[in-house]
Amino acid sequence: MVLAPGAERAGRSRRRLIAAFLAAMVAAAAAPALAAVYHVEYSGSTATVTGPSVSLGAGSAGSTAVSPAAADAATSTTDAGLTYYQSANAATGALSIDQSGTSTGNAPSRTVTLSATQASELIYVVAEMPLGTSVSGVTDTFSDTFRHRQTASSTGVTLETWYGSTGASSGSDTVTVSFSARAKVAILVFTVKGANTASPFDPSVRTAPSNFGTGTTASVLITTTYPNDILIGAAAVDVGASTSPSAGTGFTMINQALGGSGTVAGDYKVVTTTQTGATVSFTWTGSTDWAIIADAIVEAVPAATADTSLTSPGTSGSQVLTATTSAYLWSAAYSSGETLYPGVWTADLWASAATSGTLLVSAYAVNSSNNIVATLLTTGSTVTVGTSKGESKTTFSMAGGTVPANGRIMVVVTAPAGGPASFTLYWGSGQLTNFQTPPKYDYVLTISSPAGTSWNVNLAVASSSGIARLTNATVWLKVPDSPTYTVFSQQIALLSGAFTKSAGSSVSLAASTTMYVYLYATASSVGTSTIVLTLRVQPSSTTPYSLYTVVLTVN
Amino acid sequence: MSRRPNGRLRLTGTALAVFLVCVTVAASATVYQFFYANSTGTVRSPDVTLAAGGDASGSCTAYPCATVSVPSTSDTATVTLSLFKADATYTPPPSTYYTNLVQVKDANNPHSIIGVTVTSISSTSANDFGKIIVYYCTTQCTFDVNGNIASGTSAGSFSITSTAGGSLSGGAGFPQSIGVGATQYIEVVAYAGSAATTGDTITFKVAVQWS
């Protein structure tokens, strides 16, 4: 059958209508599955920012930074205990007066010849002259440079001190002192052996103390920073004195000379302890005008030994310390510098003495040139040594300080004046003389609770870095145990660079109490270790908890 | 409906009847009929209900702390919780953990948790939200010291860092079945931004869709 064109179009239109209808039916059948019956329930929440009830606080050891945002995060920085073994002899000879000479006259200059100077000696010049006259310059055979040190004048006399160094030269040296005008003058020149010629004066006397007056005693007070100094007294006494000056108590006269206008004199005393207001003086009979200058010259420090080590040395040896001489122990150099925190240090000395006595111990931070930049332990701290060779382990509370880049810690062991005739200090295998920086930090943080609620707290390791250098580390919670606070709960333990305990058991923190975080850490090398801990804080009566963040940086 | 030998479609039987109905409906603007579906709405208790979790306290005087109030209808929960400011330079940032905040319980018949969304977020702390992470856990989730899930099964989570809400994702996914007598958990891990001040609030709704 052949359809007319109109009938064909009508058929196509009908088929499209039927197809659309079928599609609608399919869609209607599918719709119930997409629009399944369901229910929605709501939990409406209001989160309110509050301060943490339990708060972290600064410790008494190391350095603590509690987050300024909230007391739920803190960083504590400390140092690991490092043990430095003496691995070579490093000692100085005693500070002493080597050569001296005087000259007087009525002339524009005077000379003194020192017949047998040694290299690296300090040359100290004292000049007495009438009031109105001054020293115009000092020269010597070695062409050393001399610098003016101090001037003191009374009504009748003027006193000046100058200093220089023999440098690398030795032997006969003629020192010439020139004056501003011809006058009746007297000069004293002497050399100091064992002095630090590069930086010769104690930091406390950057300006030498001086005094003047009229009477039979010239005196001035002096205070020092370093223990092992030689104290110097220089005096000008007018012609009215009827006797020559005598050295002050405990001092030894270096030399003196009577000139046309008065007497020039010098005395000295080697000390092994820091001086506070010590008297430097001269006495005579017959009241007259006087002027006095005191000074403190520091000893030369030997260069730090290159083989200072954190490991036991393979060799051994000993060194003898006579009175006023010192031995030196250094740390390795801190390439980036180091902040040293106050703490308890240990000096572990293997030593013997001619007779039982005490060695003096002091400690410093020195720069790369071995100059002292900070005092960690002043002398007066003693280690008792018997006549038989033995180990004397003594602890000292030391101050903090900063070791500059490439600087070191320097521990000085000194045989005191007036003590045993000699000590022998041993080092090396089987006699490991060493010193240890503080390993204990009690405490680095506090954890404080408010009134009314008790809590459960514990520490756990979240992450760490650089811990391979840590030989031993422990974190404790010092638990309140009224009234002593001596009960500890070990929370974290590390041995040979690996954690042996990474989380502590829960400890009760009663209401209105403070708990203390205690750290012990030793290391085998210089560096930085970081241990990130979380402190879980949970009210004892409910289950929500907070994890605080505690970062322990152990340098 | 069948095809004739000449290729034309022929409406037959039921298809024709349905077609006529449709035609009738299409013409309803003028001629129409009413069909009645008789419905009976019966008030019943929901089979899936919300309940306060173990983290809820009666009131808060020390923090961290949360309260959860559920009315007798058991289909809404009003939650308050505390959070502390955190210095984001610390890793992990100090956070508060509510691992049993709101419970989702199934009473009589197995059901399906179709999805969970976080909506209606607002803050009094400008845009410094810190971070609030909402978890839906089919078995209770616990967290390690770095804030990662240590145990339990998370169906998904959503981090609130702005007023933009969204669906929980990233876990086992939805829908999740919930069996008769089973309990599932809405959990929250939270800290506030360091610029927030005490008393600032962040509000949000957690919508649990079930069938």
PDB file of N, CA and C in Angstrom, chain A residues 1 3 18 21-22 37-53 65 67 69-70 72-75 453 455 460-462 532 534 539 542-547 549 551, chain B residues 8 18 22 48 50 54-55 57 62-64 75-85 87 90-92 94-97 145-146 198-211:
ATOM      1  N   MET A   1       0.846  -1.180   0.000  1.00  0.00           N
ATOM      2  CA  MET A   1       0.000   0.000   0.000  1.00  0.00           C
ATOM      3  C   MET A   1       0.896   1.250   0.000  1.00  0.00           C
ATOM      4  N   LEU A   3       1.128   5.124   0.796  1.00  0.00           N
ATOM      5  CA  LEU A   3       0.443   6.187   1.532  1.00  0.00           C
ATOM      6  C   LEU A   3       0.668   7.520   0.863  1.00  0.00           C
ATOM      7  N   ILE A  18       3.898   8.684  20.731  1.00  0.00           N
ATOM      8  CA  ILE A  18       3.923   7.451  21.528  1.00  0.00           C
ATOM      9  C   ILE A  18       5.278   7.281  22.202  1.00  0.00           C
ATOM     10  N   PHE A  21       5.539   9.548  25.115  1.00  0.00           N
ATOM     11  CA  PHE A  21       4.718   9.034  26.205  1.00  0.00           C
ATOM     12  C   PHE A  21       5.440   7.918  26.956  1.00  0.00           C
ATOM     13  N   LEU A  22       6.061   7.043  26.193  1.00  0.00           N
ATOM     14  CA  LEU A  22       6.767   5.925  26.833  1.00  0.00           C
ATOM     15  C   LEU A  22       7.949   6.448  27.671  1.00  0.00           C
ATOM     16  N   VAL A  37      11.866   7.948  50.503  1.00  0.00           N
ATOM     17  CA  VAL A  37      11.500   8.548  51.774  1.00  0.00           C
ATOM     18  C   VAL A  37      12.728   8.571  52.686  1.00  0.00           C
ATOM     19  N   TYR A  38      13.082   9.740  53.176  1.00  0.00           N
ATOM     20  CA  TYR A  38      14.217   9.820  54.102  1.00  0.00           C
ATOM     21  C   TYR A  38      13.931  10.857  55.162  1.00  0.00           C
ATOM     22  N   HIS A  39      14.754  10.853  56.167  1.00  0.00           N
ATOM     23  CA  HIS A  39      14.563  11.746  57.295  1.00  0.00           C
ATOM     24  C   HIS A  39      15.894  12.437  57.579  1.00  0.00           C
ATOM     25  N   VAL A  40      15.806  13.655  58.035  1.00  0.00           N
ATOM     26  CA  VAL A  40      17.023  14.405  58.377  1.00  0.00           C
ATOM     27  C   VAL A  40      16.957  14.808  59.841  1.00  0.00           C
ATOM     28  N   GLU A  41      18.011  14.520  60.537  1.00  0.00           N
ATOM     29  CA  GLU A  41      18.112  14.936  61.933  1.00  0.00           C
ATOM     30  C   GLU A  41      19.291  15.889  62.065  1.00  0.00           C
ATOM     31  N   TYR A  42      19.146  16.851  62.930  1.00  0.00           N
ATOM     32  CA  TYR A  42      20.153  17.898  63.029  1.00  0.00           C
ATOM     33  C   TYR A  42      20.809  17.913  64.407  1.00  0.00           C
ATOM     34  N   SER A  43      22.114  18.100  64.347  1.00  0.00           N
ATOM     35  CA  SER A  43      22.854  18.408  65.562  1.00  0.00           C
ATOM     36  C   SER A  43      23.380  19.825  65.403  1.00  0.00           C
ATOM     37  N   GLY A  44      22.820  20.737  66.165  1.00  0.00           N
ATOM     38  CA  GLY A  44      23.258  22.123  66.090  1.00  0.00           C
ATOM     39  C   GLY A  44      24.326  22.401  67.125  1.00  0.00           C
ATOM     40  N   SER A  45      25.490  22.893  66.680  1.00  0.00           N
ATOM     41  CA  SER A  45      26.634  23.033  67.591  1.00  0.00           C
ATOM     42  C   SER A  45      27.070  24.473  67.718  1.00  0.00           C
ATOM     43  N   THR A  46      27.455  24.850  68.910  1.00  0.00           N
ATOM     44  CA  THR A  46      28.089  26.141  69.155  1.00  0.00           C
ATOM     45  C   THR A  46      29.434  25.874  69.806  1.00  0.00           C
ATOM     46  N   ALA A  47      30.496  26.192  69.066  1.00  0.00           N
ATOM     47  CA  ALA A  47      31.855  26.026  69.586  1.00  0.00           C
ATOM     48  C   ALA A  47      32.321  27.365  70.115  1.00  0.00           C
ATOM     49  N   THR A  48      32.675  27.420  71.368  1.00  0.00           N
ATOM     50  CA  THR A  48      33.057  28.680  72.007  1.00  0.00           C
ATOM     51  C   THR A  48      34.536  28.654  72.366  1.00  0.00           C
ATOM     52  N   VAL A  49      35.228  29.720  71.988  1.00  0.00           N
ATOM     53  CA  VAL A  49      36.652  29.824  72.290  1.00  0.00           C
ATOM     54  C   VAL A  49      36.819  30.125  73.774  1.00  0.00           C
ATOM     55  N   THR A  50      37.532  29.278  74.460  1.00  0.00           N
ATOM     56  CA  THR A  50      37.818  29.493  75.881  1.00  0.00           C
ATOM     57  C   THR A  50      39.322  29.371  76.106  1.00  0.00           C
ATOM     58  N   GLY A  51      39.758  29.830  77.242  1.00  0.00           N
ATOM     59  CA  GLY A  51      41.145  29.603  77.618  1.00  0.00           C
ATOM     60  C   GLY A  51      41.267  28.215  78.204  1.00  0.00           C
ATOM     61  N   PRO A  52      42.397  27.569  77.995  1.00  0.00           N
ATOM     62  CA  PRO A  52      42.566  26.243  78.578  1.00  0.00           C
ATOM     63  C   PRO A  52      42.607  26.328  80.101  1.00  0.00           C
ATOM     64  N   SER A  53      41.890  25.459  80.745  1.00  0.00           N
ATOM     65  CA  SER A  53      41.892  25.495  82.212  1.00  0.00           C
ATOM     66  C   SER A  53      43.239  25.081  82.766  1.00  0.00           C
ATOM     67  N   ALA A  65      59.430  29.213  75.938  1.00  0.00           N
ATOM     68  CA  ALA A  65      58.543  30.155  75.246  1.00  0.00           C
ATOM     69  C   ALA A  65      57.162  29.524  75.191  1.00  0.00           C
ATOM     70  N   SER A  67      53.358  29.648  74.078  1.00  0.00           N
ATOM     71  CA  SER A  67      52.668  30.271  72.950  1.00  0.00           C
ATOM     72  C   SER A  67      51.876  31.485  73.411  1.00  0.00           C
ATOM     73  N   ALA A  69      49.438  32.673  71.896  1.00  0.00           N
ATOM     74  CA  ALA A  69      48.033  32.462  71.516  1.00  0.00           C
ATOM     75  C   ALA A  69      47.256  31.881  72.690  1.00  0.00           C
ATOM     76  N   ALA A  70      47.802  30.874  73.308  1.00  0.00           N
ATOM     77  CA  ALA A  70      47.173  30.229  74.459  1.00  0.00           C
ATOM     78  C   ALA A  70      48.217  29.371  75.144  1.00  0.00           C
ATOM     79  N   ASP A  72      48.568  26.491  75.661  1.00  0.00           N
ATOM     80  CA  ASP A  72      48.429  25.083  75.311  1.00  0.00           C
ATOM     81  C   ASP A  72      49.543  24.633  74.383  1.00  0.00           C
ATOM     82  N   ALA A  73      50.571  25.434  74.250  1.00  0.00           N
ATOM     83  CA  ALA A  73      51.734  25.065  73.442  1.00  0.00           C
ATOM     84  C   ALA A  73      52.942  25.810  73.986  1.00  0.00           C
ATOM     85  N   ALA A  74      54.077  25.152  73.963  1.00  0.00           N
ATOM     86  CA  ALA A  74      55.285  25.778  74.495  1.00  0.00           C
ATOM     87  C   ALA A  74      56.508  25.118  73.892  1.00  0.00           C
ATOM     88  N   THR A  75      57.577  25.893  73.844  1.00  0.00           N
ATOM     89  CA  THR A  75      58.867  25.379  73.385  1.00  0.00           C
ATOM     90  C   THR A  75      59.884  25.578  74.489  1.00  0.00           C
ATOM     91  N   THR A 453      38.779  21.298  89.896  1.00  0.00           N
ATOM     92  CA  THR A 453      38.758  20.149  88.990  1.00  0.00           C
ATOM     93  C   THR A 453      40.105  19.451  89.026  1.00  0.00           C
ATOM     94  N   TRP A 455      42.599  16.490  87.117  1.00  0.00           N
ATOM     95  CA  TRP A 455      42.869  16.160  85.728  1.00  0.00           C
ATOM     96  C   TRP A 455      43.764  14.933  85.643  1.00  0.00           C
ATOM     97  N   ALA A 460      53.373  12.123  75.386  1.00  0.00           N
ATOM     98  CA  ALA A 460      53.657  11.124  74.358  1.00  0.00           C
ATOM     99  C   ALA A 460      54.434  11.789  73.236  1.00  0.00           C
ATOM    100  N   VAL A 461      55.246  11.012  72.560  1.00  0.00           N
ATOM    101  CA  VAL A 461      56.058  11.537  71.459  1.00  0.00           C
ATOM    102  C   VAL A 461      55.196  11.664  70.212  1.00  0.00           C
ATOM    103  N   ALA A 462      55.194  12.861  69.625  1.00  0.00           N
ATOM    104  CA  ALA A 462      54.498  13.066  68.354  1.00  0.00           C
ATOM    105  C   ALA A 462      55.468  12.956  67.185  1.00  0.00           C
ATOM    106  N   VAL A 532      59.131  16.493  69.764  1.00  0.00           N
ATOM    107  CA  VAL A 532      57.808  17.100  69.879  1.00  0.00           C
ATOM    108  C   VAL A 532      56.916  16.155  70.681  1.00  0.00           C
ATOM    109  N   THR A 534      53.170  15.572  72.853  1.00  0.00           N
ATOM    110  CA  THR A 534      51.818  16.057  73.124  1.00  0.00           C
ATOM    111  C   THR A 534      51.518  15.763  74.586  1.00  0.00           C
ATOM    112  N   PRO A 539      39.936  16.193  81.891  1.00  0.00           N
ATOM    113  CA  PRO A 539      39.317  16.268  83.217  1.00  0.00           C
ATOM    114  C   PRO A 539      39.084  14.850  83.741  1.00  0.00           C
ATOM    115  N   THR A 542      35.336  13.616  83.082  1.00  0.00           N
ATOM    116  CA  THR A 542      34.688  13.556  81.771  1.00  0.00           C
ATOM    117  C   THR A 542      35.673  13.045  80.735  1.00  0.00           C
ATOM    118  N   THR A 543      35.166  12.782  79.525  1.00  0.00           N
ATOM    119  CA  THR A 543      35.997  12.128  78.527  1.00  0.00           C
ATOM    120  C   THR A 543      36.616  13.021  77.460  1.00  0.00           C
ATOM    121  N   PRO A 544      36.117  14.247  77.205  1.00  0.00           N
ATOM    122  CA  PRO A 544      36.842  15.071  76.225  1.00  0.00           C
ATOM    123  C   PRO A 544      38.261  15.331  76.709  1.00  0.00           C
ATOM    124  N   TYR A 545      39.138  15.513  75.788  1.00  0.00           N
ATOM    125  CA  TYR A 545      40.514  15.791  76.180  1.00  0.00           C
ATOM    126  C   TYR A 545      41.139  16.739  75.174  1.00  0.00           C
ATOM    127  N   SER A 546      42.205  17.382  75.578  1.00  0.00           N
ATOM    128  CA  SER A 546      42.983  18.228  74.679  1.00  0.00           C
ATOM    129  C   SER A 546      44.393  17.685  74.594  1.00  0.00           C
ATOM    130  N   LEU A 547      44.973  17.834  73.434  1.00  0.00           N
ATOM    131  CA  LEU A 547      46.385  17.500  73.259  1.00  0.00           C
ATOM    132  C   LEU A 547      47.149  18.809  73.094  1.00  0.00           C
ATOM    133  N   THR A 549      50.761  20.899  72.779  1.00  0.00           N
ATOM    134  CA  THR A 549      51.992  20.615  72.040  1.00  0.00           C
ATOM    135  C   THR A 549      53.189  21.185  72.804  1.00  0.00           C
ATOM    136  N   VAL A 551      57.340  21.352  72.574  1.00  0.00           N
ATOM    137  CA  VAL A 551      58.520  21.122  71.741  1.00  0.00           C
ATOM    138  C   VAL A 551      59.759  21.243  72.632  1.00  0.00           C
TER     139      VAL A 551
ATOM    140  N   ARG B   8       3.287  -0.033  11.029  1.00  0.00           N
ATOM    141  CA  ARG B   8       2.627   0.922  11.897  1.00  0.00           C
ATOM    142  C   ARG B   8       2.445   0.335  13.283  1.00  0.00           C
ATOM    143  N   VAL B  18      -3.919   3.410  29.369  1.00  0.00           N
ATOM    144  CA  VAL B  18      -3.032   4.409  29.990  1.00  0.00           C
ATOM    145  C   VAL B  18      -2.956   5.650  29.132  1.00  0.00           C
ATOM    146  N   CYS B  22      -3.778   9.570  30.162  1.00  0.00           N
ATOM    147  CA  CYS B  22      -2.879  10.711  29.953  1.00  0.00           C
ATOM    148  C   CYS B  22      -3.553  11.798  29.138  1.00  0.00           C
ATOM    149  N   VAL B  48      15.683   5.960  63.979  1.00  0.00           N
ATOM    150  CA  VAL B  48      17.071   6.385  64.175  1.00  0.00           C
ATOM    151  C   VAL B  48      17.033   7.677  64.988  1.00  0.00           C
ATOM    152  N   LEU B  50      19.004  10.582  67.845  1.00  0.00           N
ATOM    153  CA  LEU B  50      20.232  11.197  68.346  1.00  0.00           C
ATOM    154  C   LEU B  50      20.253  11.099  69.867  1.00  0.00           C
ATOM    155  N   GLY B  54      29.151  10.297  75.536  1.00  0.00           N
ATOM    156  CA  GLY B  54      29.812  10.310  76.840  1.00  0.00           C
ATOM    157  C   GLY B  54      30.625  11.561  77.101  1.00  0.00           C
ATOM    158  N   ASP B  55      30.900  12.328  76.060  1.00  0.00           N
ATOM    159  CA  ASP B  55      31.658  13.562  76.258  1.00  0.00           C
ATOM    160  C   ASP B  55      30.827  14.651  76.914  1.00  0.00           C
ATOM    161  N   SER B  57      28.751  16.903  79.383  1.00  0.00           N
ATOM    162  CA  SER B  57      28.658  17.202  80.807  1.00  0.00           C
ATOM    163  C   SER B  57      27.354  17.929  81.072  1.00  0.00           C
ATOM    164  N   ALA B  62      35.123  23.919  83.667  1.00  0.00           N
ATOM    165  CA  ALA B  62      36.527  23.733  83.323  1.00  0.00           C
ATOM    166  C   ALA B  62      36.586  23.178  81.910  1.00  0.00           C
ATOM    167  N   TYR B  63      37.644  23.487  81.199  1.00  0.00           N
ATOM    168  CA  TYR B  63      37.679  23.180  79.766  1.00  0.00           C
ATOM    169  C   TYR B  63      38.912  22.368  79.424  1.00  0.00           C
ATOM    170  N   PRO B  64      38.796  21.376  78.515  1.00  0.00           N
ATOM    171  CA  PRO B  64      37.728  21.176  77.530  1.00  0.00           C
ATOM    172  C   PRO B  64      36.447  20.627  78.161  1.00  0.00           C
ATOM    173  N   ASP B  75      15.311  13.748  67.695  1.00  0.00           N
ATOM    174  CA  ASP B  75      15.719  13.940  66.309  1.00  0.00           C
ATOM    175  C   ASP B  75      16.523  15.224  66.121  1.00  0.00           C
ATOM    176  N   THR B  76      16.838  15.908  67.194  1.00  0.00           N
ATOM    177  CA  THR B  76      17.758  17.042  67.144  1.00  0.00           C
ATOM    178  C   THR B  76      18.656  16.967  68.372  1.00  0.00           C
ATOM    179  N   ALA B  77      19.759  17.649  68.257  1.00  0.00           N
ATOM    180  CA  ALA B  77      20.667  17.742  69.402  1.00  0.00           C
ATOM    181  C   ALA B  77      21.243  19.146  69.416  1.00  0.00           C
ATOM    182  N   THR B  78      21.290  19.714  70.578  1.00  0.00           N
ATOM    183  CA  THR B  78      21.909  21.029  70.727  1.00  0.00           C
ATOM    184  C   THR B  78      23.211  20.845  71.497  1.00  0.00           C
ATOM    185  N   VAL B  79      24.298  21.219  70.842  1.00  0.00           N
ATOM    186  CA  VAL B  79      25.624  20.926  71.370  1.00  0.00           C
ATOM    187  C   VAL B  79      26.355  22.224  71.677  1.00  0.00           C
ATOM    188  N   THR B  80      27.019  22.274  72.807  1.00  0.00           N
ATOM    189  CA  THR B  80      28.012  23.326  73.047  1.00  0.00           C
ATOM    190  C   THR B  80      29.332  22.633  73.316  1.00  0.00           C
ATOM    191  N   LEU B  81      30.390  23.212  72.812  1.00  0.00           N
ATOM    192  CA  LEU B  81      31.710  22.630  73.056  1.00  0.00           C
ATOM    193  C   LEU B  81      32.731  23.754  73.131  1.00  0.00           C
ATOM    194  N   SER B  82      33.810  23.494  73.813  1.00  0.00           N
ATOM    195  CA  SER B  82      34.873  24.495  73.942  1.00  0.00           C
ATOM    196  C   SER B  82      36.013  24.147  73.007  1.00  0.00           C
ATOM    197  N   LEU B  83      36.712  25.165  72.613  1.00  0.00           N
ATOM    198  CA  LEU B  83      37.953  24.958  71.868  1.00  0.00           C
ATOM    199  C   LEU B  83      38.924  26.056  72.259  1.00  0.00           C
ATOM    200  N   PHE B  84      40.195  25.741  72.122  1.00  0.00           N
ATOM    201  CA  PHE B  84      41.235  26.686  72.529  1.00  0.00           C
ATOM    202  C   PHE B  84      41.894  27.281  71.299  1.00  0.00           C
ATOM    203  N   LYS B  85      42.426  28.468  71.492  1.00  0.00           N
ATOM    204  CA  LYS B  85      43.225  29.046  70.416  1.00  0.00           C
ATOM    205  C   LYS B  85      44.508  28.223  70.260  1.00  0.00           C
ATOM    206  N   ASP B  87      48.409  28.143  68.228  1.00  0.00           N
ATOM    207  CA  ASP B  87      49.445  28.732  67.394  1.00  0.00           C
ATOM    208  C   ASP B  87      49.733  27.738  66.276  1.00  0.00           C
ATOM    209  N   TYR B  90      52.855  25.518  65.544  1.00  0.00           N
ATOM    210  CA  TYR B  90      53.155  24.249  66.213  1.00  0.00           C
ATOM    211  C   TYR B  90      52.568  23.093  65.406  1.00  0.00           C
ATOM    212  N   THR B  91      53.328  22.040  65.283  1.00  0.00           N
ATOM    213  CA  THR B  91      52.865  20.836  64.605  1.00  0.00           C
ATOM    214  C   THR B  91      53.051  19.643  65.532  1.00  0.00           C
ATOM    215  N   PRO B  92      51.987  18.940  65.898  1.00  0.00           N
ATOM    216  CA  PRO B  92      50.603  19.223  65.551  1.00  0.00           C
ATOM    217  C   PRO B  92      50.074  20.425  66.344  1.00  0.00           C
ATOM    218  N   PRO B  94      47.851  22.363  68.881  1.00  0.00           N
ATOM    219  CA  PRO B  94      47.089  21.888  70.039  1.00  0.00           C
ATOM    220  C   PRO B  94      45.600  21.831  69.701  1.00  0.00           C
ATOM    221  N   SER B  95      44.953  20.735  70.021  1.00  0.00           N
ATOM    222  CA  SER B  95      43.551  20.539  69.629  1.00  0.00           C
ATOM    223  C   SER B  95      42.790  19.858  70.750  1.00  0.00           C
ATOM    224  N   THR B  96      41.474  20.001  70.668  1.00  0.00           N
ATOM    225  CA  THR B  96      40.599  19.329  71.624  1.00  0.00           C
ATOM    226  C   THR B  96      39.801  18.264  70.892  1.00  0.00           C
ATOM    227  N   TYR B  97      39.660  17.117  71.544  1.00  0.00           N
ATOM    228  CA  TYR B  97      39.069  15.950  70.901  1.00  0.00           C
ATOM    229  C   TYR B  97      37.776  15.555  71.618  1.00  0.00           C
ATOM    230  N   VAL B 145      48.487  10.800  68.617  1.00  0.00           N
ATOM    231  CA  VAL B 145      48.992  12.068  69.152  1.00  0.00           C
ATOM    232  C   VAL B 145      49.147  13.136  68.080  1.00  0.00           C
ATOM    233  N   ASN B 146      49.138  12.730  66.825  1.00  0.00           N
ATOM    234  CA  ASN B 146      49.230  13.711  65.749  1.00  0.00           C
ATOM    235  C   ASN B 146      47.868  14.061  65.169  1.00  0.00           C
ATOM    236  N   THR B 198      38.744  35.017  73.416  1.00  0.00           N
ATOM    237  CA  THR B 198      37.903  34.213  74.294  1.00  0.00           C
ATOM    238  C   THR B 198      36.452  34.703  74.219  1.00  0.00           C
ATOM    239  N   GLY B 199      35.561  33.784  74.026  1.00  0.00           N
ATOM    240  CA  GLY B 199      34.152  34.120  73.896  1.00  0.00           C
ATOM    241  C   GLY B 199      33.665  34.098  72.464  1.00  0.00           C
ATOM    242  N   ASP B 200      34.571  34.139  71.516  1.00  0.00           N
ATOM    243  CA  ASP B 200      34.158  33.992  70.118  1.00  0.00           C
ATOM    244  C   ASP B 200      33.469  32.648  69.934  1.00  0.00           C
ATOM    245  N   THR B 201      32.506  32.628  69.007  1.00  0.00           N
ATOM    246  CA  THR B 201      31.796  31.373  68.764  1.00  0.00           C
ATOM    247  C   THR B 201      31.794  31.039  67.282  1.00  0.00           C
ATOM    248  N   ILE B 202      31.755  29.764  67.034  1.00  0.00           N
ATOM    249  CA  ILE B 202      31.563  29.241  65.686  1.00  0.00           C
ATOM    250  C   ILE B 202      30.380  28.277  65.788  1.00  0.00           C
ATOM    251  N   THR B 203      29.329  28.562  65.001  1.00  0.00           N
ATOM    252  CA  THR B 203      28.152  27.697  65.047  1.00  0.00           C
ATOM    253  C   THR B 203      28.028  26.943  63.728  1.00  0.00           C
ATOM    254  N   PHE B 204      27.485  25.757  63.813  1.00  0.00           N
ATOM    255  CA  PHE B 204      27.286  24.945  62.616  1.00  0.00           C
ATOM    256  C   PHE B 204      26.260  23.861  62.932  1.00  0.00           C
ATOM    257  N   LYS B 205      25.664  23.344  61.855  1.00  0.00           N
ATOM    258  CA  LYS B 205      24.725  22.236  62.000  1.00  0.00           C
ATOM    259  C   LYS B 205      25.281  21.009  61.300  1.00  0.00           C
ATOM    260  N   VAL B 206      25.053  19.891  61.906  1.00  0.00           N
ATOM    261  CA  VAL B 206      25.397  18.618  61.277  1.00  0.00           C
ATOM    262  C   VAL B 206      24.076  17.923  60.949  1.00  0.00           C
ATOM    263  N   ALA B 207      23.798  17.751  59.664  1.00  0.00           N
ATOM    264  CA  ALA B 207      22.549  17.122  59.221  1.00  0.00           C
ATOM    265  C   ALA B 207      22.815  15.662  58.872  1.00  0.00           C
ATOM    266  N   VAL B 208      22.093  14.785  59.543  1.00  0.00           N
ATOM    267  CA  VAL B 208      22.228  13.343  59.291  1.00  0.00           C
ATOM    268  C   VAL B 208      20.981  12.893  58.530  1.00  0.00           C
ATOM    269  N   GLN B 209      21.169  12.442  57.298  1.00  0.00           N
ATOM    270  CA  GLN B 209      20.058  12.018  56.439  1.00  0.00           C
ATOM    271  C   GLN B 209      20.001  10.495  56.444  1.00  0.00           C
ATOM    272  N   TRP B 210      18.845   9.961  56.840  1.00  0.00           N
ATOM    273  CA  TRP B 210      18.752   8.504  56.919  1.00  0.00           C
ATOM    274  C   TRP B 210      17.436   8.030  56.332  1.00  0.00           C
ATOM    275  N   SER B 211      17.389   6.828  55.979  1.00  0.00           N
ATOM    276  CA  SER B 211      16.147   6.260  55.457  1.00  0.00           C
ATOM    277  C   SER B 211      16.025   4.815  55.933  1.00  0.00           C
TER     278      SER B 211
END
